[in-house]
mmCIF file of C-alpha atoms in Angstrom:
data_model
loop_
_atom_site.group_PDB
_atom_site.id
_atom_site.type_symbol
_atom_site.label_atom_id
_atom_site.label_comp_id
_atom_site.label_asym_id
_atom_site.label_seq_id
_atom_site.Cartn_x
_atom_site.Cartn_y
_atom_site.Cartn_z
ATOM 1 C CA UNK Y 195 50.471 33.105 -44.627
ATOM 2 C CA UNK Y 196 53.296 30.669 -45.986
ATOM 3 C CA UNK Y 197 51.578 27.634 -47.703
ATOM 4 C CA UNK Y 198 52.249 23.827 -46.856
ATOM 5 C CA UNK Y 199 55.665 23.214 -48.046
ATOM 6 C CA UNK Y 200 58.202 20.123 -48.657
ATOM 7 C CA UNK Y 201 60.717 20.039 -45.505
ATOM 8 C CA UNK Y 202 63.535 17.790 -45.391
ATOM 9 C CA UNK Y 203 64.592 15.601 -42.912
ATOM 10 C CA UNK Y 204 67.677 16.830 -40.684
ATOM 11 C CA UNK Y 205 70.830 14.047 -41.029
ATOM 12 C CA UNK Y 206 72.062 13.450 -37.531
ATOM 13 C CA UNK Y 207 75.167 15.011 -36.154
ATOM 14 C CA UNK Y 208 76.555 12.962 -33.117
ATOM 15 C CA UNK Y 209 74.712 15.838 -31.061
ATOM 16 C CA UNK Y 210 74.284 13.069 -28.545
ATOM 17 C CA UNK Y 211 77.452 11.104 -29.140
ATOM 18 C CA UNK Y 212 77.863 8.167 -26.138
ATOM 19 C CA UNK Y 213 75.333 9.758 -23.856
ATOM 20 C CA UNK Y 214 72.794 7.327 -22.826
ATOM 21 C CA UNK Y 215 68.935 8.351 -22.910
ATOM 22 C CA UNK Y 216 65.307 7.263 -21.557
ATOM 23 C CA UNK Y 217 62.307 8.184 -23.337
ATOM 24 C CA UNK Y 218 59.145 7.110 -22.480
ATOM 25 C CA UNK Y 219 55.855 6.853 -24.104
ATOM 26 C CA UNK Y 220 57.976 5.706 -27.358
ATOM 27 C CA UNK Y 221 56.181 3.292 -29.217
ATOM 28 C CA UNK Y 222 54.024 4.023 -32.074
ATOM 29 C CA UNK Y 223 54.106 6.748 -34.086
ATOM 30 C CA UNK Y 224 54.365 10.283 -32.523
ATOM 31 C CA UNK Y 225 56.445 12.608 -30.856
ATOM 32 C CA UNK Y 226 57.859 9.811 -28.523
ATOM 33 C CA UNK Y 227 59.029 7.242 -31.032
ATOM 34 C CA UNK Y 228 60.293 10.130 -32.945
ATOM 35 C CA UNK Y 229 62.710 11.504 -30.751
ATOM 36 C CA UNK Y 230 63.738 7.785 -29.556
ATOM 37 C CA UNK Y 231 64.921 7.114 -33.279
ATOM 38 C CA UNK Y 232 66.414 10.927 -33.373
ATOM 39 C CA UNK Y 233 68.459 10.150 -30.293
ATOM 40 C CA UNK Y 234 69.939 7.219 -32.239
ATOM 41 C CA UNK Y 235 70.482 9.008 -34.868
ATOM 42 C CA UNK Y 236 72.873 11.604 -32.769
ATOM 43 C CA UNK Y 237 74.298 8.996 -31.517
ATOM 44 C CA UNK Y 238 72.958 7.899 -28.447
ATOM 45 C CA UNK Y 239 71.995 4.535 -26.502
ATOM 46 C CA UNK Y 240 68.537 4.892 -25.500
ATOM 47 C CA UNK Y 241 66.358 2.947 -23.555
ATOM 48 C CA UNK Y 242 62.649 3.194 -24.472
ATOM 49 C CA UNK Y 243 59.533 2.832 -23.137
ATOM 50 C CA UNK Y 244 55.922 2.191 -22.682
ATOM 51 C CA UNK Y 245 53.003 0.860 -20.942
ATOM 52 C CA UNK Y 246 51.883 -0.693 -24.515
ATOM 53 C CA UNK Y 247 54.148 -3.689 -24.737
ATOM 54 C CA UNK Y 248 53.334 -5.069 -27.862
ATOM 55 C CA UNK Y 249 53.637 -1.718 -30.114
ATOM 56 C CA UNK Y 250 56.733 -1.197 -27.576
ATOM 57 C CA UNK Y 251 58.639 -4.408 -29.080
ATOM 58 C CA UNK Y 252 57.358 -3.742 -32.728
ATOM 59 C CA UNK Y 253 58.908 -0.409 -32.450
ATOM 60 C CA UNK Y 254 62.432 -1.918 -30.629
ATOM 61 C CA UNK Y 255 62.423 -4.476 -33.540
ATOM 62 C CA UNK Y 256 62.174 -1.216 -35.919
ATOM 63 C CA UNK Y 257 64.805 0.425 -34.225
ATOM 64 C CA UNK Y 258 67.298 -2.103 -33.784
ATOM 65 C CA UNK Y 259 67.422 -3.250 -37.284
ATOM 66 C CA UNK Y 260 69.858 0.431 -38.268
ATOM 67 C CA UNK Y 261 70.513 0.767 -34.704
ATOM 68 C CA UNK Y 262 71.257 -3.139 -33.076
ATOM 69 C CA UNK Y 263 72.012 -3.122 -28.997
ATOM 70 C CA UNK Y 264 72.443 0.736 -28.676
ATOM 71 C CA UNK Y 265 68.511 0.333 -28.362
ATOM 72 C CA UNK Y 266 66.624 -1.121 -25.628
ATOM 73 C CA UNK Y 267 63.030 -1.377 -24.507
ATOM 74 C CA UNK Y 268 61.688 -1.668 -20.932
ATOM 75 C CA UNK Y 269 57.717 -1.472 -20.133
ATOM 76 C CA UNK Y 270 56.606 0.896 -18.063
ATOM 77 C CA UNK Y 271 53.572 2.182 -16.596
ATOM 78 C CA UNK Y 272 54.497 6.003 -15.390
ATOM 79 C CA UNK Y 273 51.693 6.312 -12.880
ATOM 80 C CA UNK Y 274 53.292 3.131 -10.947
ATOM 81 C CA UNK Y 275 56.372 4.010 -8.639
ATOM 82 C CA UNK Y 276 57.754 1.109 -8.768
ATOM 83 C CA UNK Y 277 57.642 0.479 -12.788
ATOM 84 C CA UNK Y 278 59.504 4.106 -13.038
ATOM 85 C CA UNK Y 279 61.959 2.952 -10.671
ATOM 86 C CA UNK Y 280 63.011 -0.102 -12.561
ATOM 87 C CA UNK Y 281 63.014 1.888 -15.724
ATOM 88 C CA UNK Y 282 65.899 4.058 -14.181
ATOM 89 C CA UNK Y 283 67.745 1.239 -13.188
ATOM 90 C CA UNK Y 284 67.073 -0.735 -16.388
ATOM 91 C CA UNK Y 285 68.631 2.088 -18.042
ATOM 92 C CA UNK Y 286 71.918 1.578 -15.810
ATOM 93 C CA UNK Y 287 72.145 -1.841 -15.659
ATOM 94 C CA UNK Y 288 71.679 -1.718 -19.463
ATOM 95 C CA UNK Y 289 74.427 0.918 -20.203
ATOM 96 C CA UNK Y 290 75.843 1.553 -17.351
ATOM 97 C CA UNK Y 291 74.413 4.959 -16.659
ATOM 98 C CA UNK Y 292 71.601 7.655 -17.166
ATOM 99 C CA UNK Y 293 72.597 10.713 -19.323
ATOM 100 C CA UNK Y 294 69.024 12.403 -20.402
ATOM 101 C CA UNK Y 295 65.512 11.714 -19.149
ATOM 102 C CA UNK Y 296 62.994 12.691 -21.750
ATOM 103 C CA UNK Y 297 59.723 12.851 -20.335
ATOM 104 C CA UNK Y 298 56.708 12.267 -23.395
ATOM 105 C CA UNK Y 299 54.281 10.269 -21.546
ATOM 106 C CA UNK Y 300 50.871 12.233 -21.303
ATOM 107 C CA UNK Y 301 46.987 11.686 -21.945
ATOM 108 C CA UNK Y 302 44.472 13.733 -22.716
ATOM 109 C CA UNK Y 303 40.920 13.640 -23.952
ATOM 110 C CA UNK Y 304 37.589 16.206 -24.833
ATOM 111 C CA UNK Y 305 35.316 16.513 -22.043
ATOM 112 C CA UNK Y 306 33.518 19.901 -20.621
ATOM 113 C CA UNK Y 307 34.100 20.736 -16.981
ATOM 114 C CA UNK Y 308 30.204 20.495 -16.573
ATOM 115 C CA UNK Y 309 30.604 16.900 -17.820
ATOM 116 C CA UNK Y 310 33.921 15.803 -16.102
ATOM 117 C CA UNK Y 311 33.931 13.038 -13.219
ATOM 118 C CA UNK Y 312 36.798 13.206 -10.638
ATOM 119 C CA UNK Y 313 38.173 9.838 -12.696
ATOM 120 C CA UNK Y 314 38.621 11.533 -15.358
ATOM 121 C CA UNK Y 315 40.562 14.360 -14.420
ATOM 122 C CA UNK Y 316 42.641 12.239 -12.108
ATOM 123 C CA UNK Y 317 43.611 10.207 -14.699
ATOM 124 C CA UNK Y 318 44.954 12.587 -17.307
ATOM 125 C CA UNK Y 319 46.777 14.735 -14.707
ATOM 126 C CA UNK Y 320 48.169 11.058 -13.179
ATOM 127 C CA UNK Y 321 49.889 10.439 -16.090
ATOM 128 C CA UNK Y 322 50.614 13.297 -17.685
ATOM 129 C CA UNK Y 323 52.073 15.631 -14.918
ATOM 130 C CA UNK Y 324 52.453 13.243 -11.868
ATOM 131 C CA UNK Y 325 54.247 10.799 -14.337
ATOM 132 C CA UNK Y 326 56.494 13.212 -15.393
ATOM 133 C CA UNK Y 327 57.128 14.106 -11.681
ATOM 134 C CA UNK Y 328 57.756 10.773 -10.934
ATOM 135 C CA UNK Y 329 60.528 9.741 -13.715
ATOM 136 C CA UNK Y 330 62.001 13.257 -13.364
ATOM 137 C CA UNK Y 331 62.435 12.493 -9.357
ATOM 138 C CA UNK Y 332 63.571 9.272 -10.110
ATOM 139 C CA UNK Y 333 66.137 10.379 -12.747
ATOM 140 C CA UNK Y 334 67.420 13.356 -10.907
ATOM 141 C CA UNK Y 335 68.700 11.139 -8.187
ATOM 142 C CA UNK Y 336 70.710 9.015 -10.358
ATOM 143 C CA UNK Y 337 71.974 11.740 -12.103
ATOM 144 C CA UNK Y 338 73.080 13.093 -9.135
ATOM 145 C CA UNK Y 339 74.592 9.705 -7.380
ATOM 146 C CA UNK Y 340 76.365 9.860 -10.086
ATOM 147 C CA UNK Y 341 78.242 12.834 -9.494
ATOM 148 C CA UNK Y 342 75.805 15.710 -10.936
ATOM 149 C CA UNK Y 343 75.622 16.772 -14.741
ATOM 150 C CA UNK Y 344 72.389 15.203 -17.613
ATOM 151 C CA UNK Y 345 69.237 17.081 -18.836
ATOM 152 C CA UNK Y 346 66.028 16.555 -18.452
ATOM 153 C CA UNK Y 347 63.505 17.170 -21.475
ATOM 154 C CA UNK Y 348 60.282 17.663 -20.708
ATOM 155 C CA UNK Y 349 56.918 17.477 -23.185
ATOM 156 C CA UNK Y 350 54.540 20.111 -22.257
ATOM 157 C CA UNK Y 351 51.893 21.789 -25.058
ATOM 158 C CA UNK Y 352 51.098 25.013 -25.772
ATOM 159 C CA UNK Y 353 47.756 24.593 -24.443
ATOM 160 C CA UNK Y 354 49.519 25.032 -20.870
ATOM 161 C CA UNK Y 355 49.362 28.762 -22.305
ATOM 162 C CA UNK Y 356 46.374 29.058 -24.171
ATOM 163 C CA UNK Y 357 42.553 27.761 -23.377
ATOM 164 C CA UNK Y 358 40.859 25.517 -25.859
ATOM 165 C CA UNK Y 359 37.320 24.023 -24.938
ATOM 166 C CA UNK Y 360 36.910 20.496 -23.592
ATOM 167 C CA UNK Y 361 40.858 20.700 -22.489
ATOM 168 C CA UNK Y 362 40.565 21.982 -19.155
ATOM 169 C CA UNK Y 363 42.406 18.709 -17.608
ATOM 170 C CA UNK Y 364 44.883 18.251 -20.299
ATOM 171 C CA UNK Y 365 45.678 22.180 -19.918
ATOM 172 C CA UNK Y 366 45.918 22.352 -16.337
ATOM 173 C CA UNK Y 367 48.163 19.151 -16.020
ATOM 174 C CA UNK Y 368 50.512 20.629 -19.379
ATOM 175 C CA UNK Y 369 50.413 23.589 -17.366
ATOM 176 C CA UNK Y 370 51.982 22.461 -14.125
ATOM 177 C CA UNK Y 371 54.111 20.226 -16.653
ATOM 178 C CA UNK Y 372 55.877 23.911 -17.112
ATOM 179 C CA UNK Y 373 55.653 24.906 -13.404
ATOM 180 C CA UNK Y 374 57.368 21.656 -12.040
ATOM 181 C CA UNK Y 375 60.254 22.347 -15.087
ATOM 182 C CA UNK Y 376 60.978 25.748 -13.319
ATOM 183 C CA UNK Y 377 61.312 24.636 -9.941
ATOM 184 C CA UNK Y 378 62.970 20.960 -10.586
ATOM 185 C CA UNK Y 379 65.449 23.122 -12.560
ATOM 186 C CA UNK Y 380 66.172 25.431 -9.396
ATOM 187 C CA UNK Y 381 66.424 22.435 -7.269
ATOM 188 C CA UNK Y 382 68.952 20.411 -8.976
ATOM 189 C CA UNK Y 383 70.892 23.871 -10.601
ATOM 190 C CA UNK Y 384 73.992 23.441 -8.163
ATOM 191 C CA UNK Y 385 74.092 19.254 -9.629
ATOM 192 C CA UNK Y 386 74.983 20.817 -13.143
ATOM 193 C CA UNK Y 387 71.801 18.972 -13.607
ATOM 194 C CA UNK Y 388 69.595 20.639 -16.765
ATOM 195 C CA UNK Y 389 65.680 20.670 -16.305
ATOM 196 C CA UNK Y 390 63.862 22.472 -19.857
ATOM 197 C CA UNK Y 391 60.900 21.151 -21.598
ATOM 198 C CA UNK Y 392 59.521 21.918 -24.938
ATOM 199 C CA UNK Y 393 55.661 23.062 -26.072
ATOM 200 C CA UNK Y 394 54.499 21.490 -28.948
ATOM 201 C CA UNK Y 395 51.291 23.052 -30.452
ATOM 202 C CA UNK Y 396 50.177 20.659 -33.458
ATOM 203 C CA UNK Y 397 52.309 17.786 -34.430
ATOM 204 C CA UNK Y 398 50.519 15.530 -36.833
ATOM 205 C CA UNK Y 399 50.586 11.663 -36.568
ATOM 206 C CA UNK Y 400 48.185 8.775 -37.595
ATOM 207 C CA UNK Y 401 46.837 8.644 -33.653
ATOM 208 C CA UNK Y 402 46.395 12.118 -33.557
ATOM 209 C CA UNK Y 403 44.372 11.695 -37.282
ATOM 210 C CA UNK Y 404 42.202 8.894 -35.989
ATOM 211 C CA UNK Y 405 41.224 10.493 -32.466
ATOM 212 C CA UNK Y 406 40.619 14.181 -33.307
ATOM 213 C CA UNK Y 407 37.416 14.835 -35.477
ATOM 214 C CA UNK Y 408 38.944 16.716 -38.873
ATOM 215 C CA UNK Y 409 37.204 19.916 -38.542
ATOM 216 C CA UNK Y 410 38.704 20.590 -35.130
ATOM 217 C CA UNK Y 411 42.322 19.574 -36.997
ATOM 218 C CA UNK Y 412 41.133 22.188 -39.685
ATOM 219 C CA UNK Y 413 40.723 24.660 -36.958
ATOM 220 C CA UNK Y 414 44.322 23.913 -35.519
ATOM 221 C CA UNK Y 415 46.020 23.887 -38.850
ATOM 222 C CA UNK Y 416 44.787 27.095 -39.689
ATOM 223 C CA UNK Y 417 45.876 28.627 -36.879
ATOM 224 C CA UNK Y 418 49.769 27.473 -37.613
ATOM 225 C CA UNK Y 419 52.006 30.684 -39.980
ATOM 226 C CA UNK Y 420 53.160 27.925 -41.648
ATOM 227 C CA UNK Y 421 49.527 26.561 -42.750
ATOM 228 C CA UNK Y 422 50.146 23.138 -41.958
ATOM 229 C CA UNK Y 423 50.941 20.577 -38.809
ATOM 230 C CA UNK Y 424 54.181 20.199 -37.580
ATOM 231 C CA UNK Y 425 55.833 16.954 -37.954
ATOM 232 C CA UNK Y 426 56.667 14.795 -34.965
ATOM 233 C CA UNK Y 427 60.641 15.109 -35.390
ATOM 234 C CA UNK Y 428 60.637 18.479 -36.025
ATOM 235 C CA UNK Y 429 59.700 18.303 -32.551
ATOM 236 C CA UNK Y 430 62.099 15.983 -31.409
ATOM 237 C CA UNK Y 431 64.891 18.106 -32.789
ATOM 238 C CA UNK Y 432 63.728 21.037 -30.370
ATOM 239 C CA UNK Y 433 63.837 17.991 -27.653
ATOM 240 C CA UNK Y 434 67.623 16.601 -29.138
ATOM 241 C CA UNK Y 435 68.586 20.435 -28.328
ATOM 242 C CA UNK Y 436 67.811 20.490 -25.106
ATOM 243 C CA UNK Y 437 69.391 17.219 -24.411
ATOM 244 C CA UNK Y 438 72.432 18.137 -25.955
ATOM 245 C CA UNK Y 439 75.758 20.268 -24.791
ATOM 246 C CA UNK Y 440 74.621 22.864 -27.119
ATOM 247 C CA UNK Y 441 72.166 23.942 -24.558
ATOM 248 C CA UNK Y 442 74.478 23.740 -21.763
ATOM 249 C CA UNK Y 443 73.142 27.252 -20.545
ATOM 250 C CA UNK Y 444 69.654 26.578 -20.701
ATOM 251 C CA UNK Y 445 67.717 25.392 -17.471
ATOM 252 C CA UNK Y 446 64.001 25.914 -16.279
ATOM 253 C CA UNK Y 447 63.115 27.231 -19.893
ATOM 254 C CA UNK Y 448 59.564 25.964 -21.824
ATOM 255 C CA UNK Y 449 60.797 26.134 -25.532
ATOM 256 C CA UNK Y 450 57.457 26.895 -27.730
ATOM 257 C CA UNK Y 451 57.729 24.381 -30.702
ATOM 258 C CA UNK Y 452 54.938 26.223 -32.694
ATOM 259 C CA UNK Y 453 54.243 28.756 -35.576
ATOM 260 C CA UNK Y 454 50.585 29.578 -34.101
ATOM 261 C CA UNK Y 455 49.508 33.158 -34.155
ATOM 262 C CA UNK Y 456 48.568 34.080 -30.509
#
């Protein structure tokens, strides 16, 4: 196994030069705000969002100090219709149109099936694949009243492949996450429009830290080649990729963003 080793962060390269971008769940500090500021840092105008307004306009304040108007922040709740609607529009009436939809909201939680109420199950798969369902829809048809062409990123996980106890909700709704890619990206093929989504296995951030007990994040880490975490923008480089023209042939694909033995 390859030990825990410095890695440097990658200088952006315009990869996403003038094209205008939504992420959502992008406040605080994991794989959403991560790919918001690496988005910038290619050179896009993104719009971000969340349904946590106050760590939403602490991380907009954050941005906008290297970045000024080529970030903006709309709240948004992805499990409400009409809040995902007005994102897409705030997004055009901000810069005028939608290039890239990257989907990052999700929730998940440990609970065994034997222990699981309909609520909870609801829940996680509300947000996490019906959201994504929702601003992908919503996306895809201003994409194509706009005369076809964009990408849509979507965040799955790894555990849409793989079982892991307690995770049966989060897995099921990561895993349909991937099924909805495949087909959206068939649907929308003949628009130019580009549907992928990436599958993160372990991507370490303080919230991850402070809700996961450290002997299951042992566990995880050991199971990485690399013997450590991944770190939220070397995730949102995989997501950048996908986004960008350098992936102009690649539609309905799940991109595994992991170095876990199988």
């Amino acid at each position: 196994m390859i030990g825990p080793h410095q890695i440097d962060y990658v200088p952006g390269h315009n990869l996403l030069a003038d094209k205008v971008v939504v992420v959502t769940a992008a406040a605080g500090t994991g794989i959403g705000s991560a790919v918001a500021l690496r988005c910038l840092e290619e050179g896009a105008r993104v719009l971000i969002s969340d349904w946590h307004e106050r760590r939403l306009g602490e991380t907009l304040e954050k941005f906008a100090v290297d970045h000024g108007s080529n970030v903006a922040a709309l709240a948004c709740d992805v499990t409400d219709e009409a809040q995902v609607q007005a994102l897409i529009d705030g997004a055009a009436d901000r810069f005028g149109r939608l290039d890239v939809m990257i989907n990052n909201a999700g929730l998940g939680g440990t609970k065994s099936v034997l222990d699981m109420g309909d609520d909870e199950w609801s829940r996680v798969l509300d947000v996490t694949l019906n959201g994504t369902f929702r601003c992908t829809r919503a996306a895809l048809r201003r994409l194509v009243d706009q005369g076809g062409g964009g990408a849509i990123v979507n965040n799955a996980s790894v555990i849409g492949w793989r079982s892991q106890a307690g995770q049966a909700h989060y897995a099921a709704a990561k895993a349909g996450v991937m099924a909805f890619t495949r087909c959206a990206a068939a649907d929308v093929a003949t628009h130019g429009i580009r549907v992928n989504a990436v599958a993160p296995s372990l991507a370490m951030h303080p919230f991850l830290a402070k809700v996961t007990s450290e002997e299951l994040l042992a566990e995880l880490t050991e199971r990485e080649a690399f013997g450590r975490a991944a770190q939220p923008w070397e995730v949102a480089n995989a997501m950048v990729f996908l986004a960008s023209d350098y992936a102009s042939y690649l539609t309905g694909e799940v991109l595994s963003v992991s170095s876990q033995h199988p």
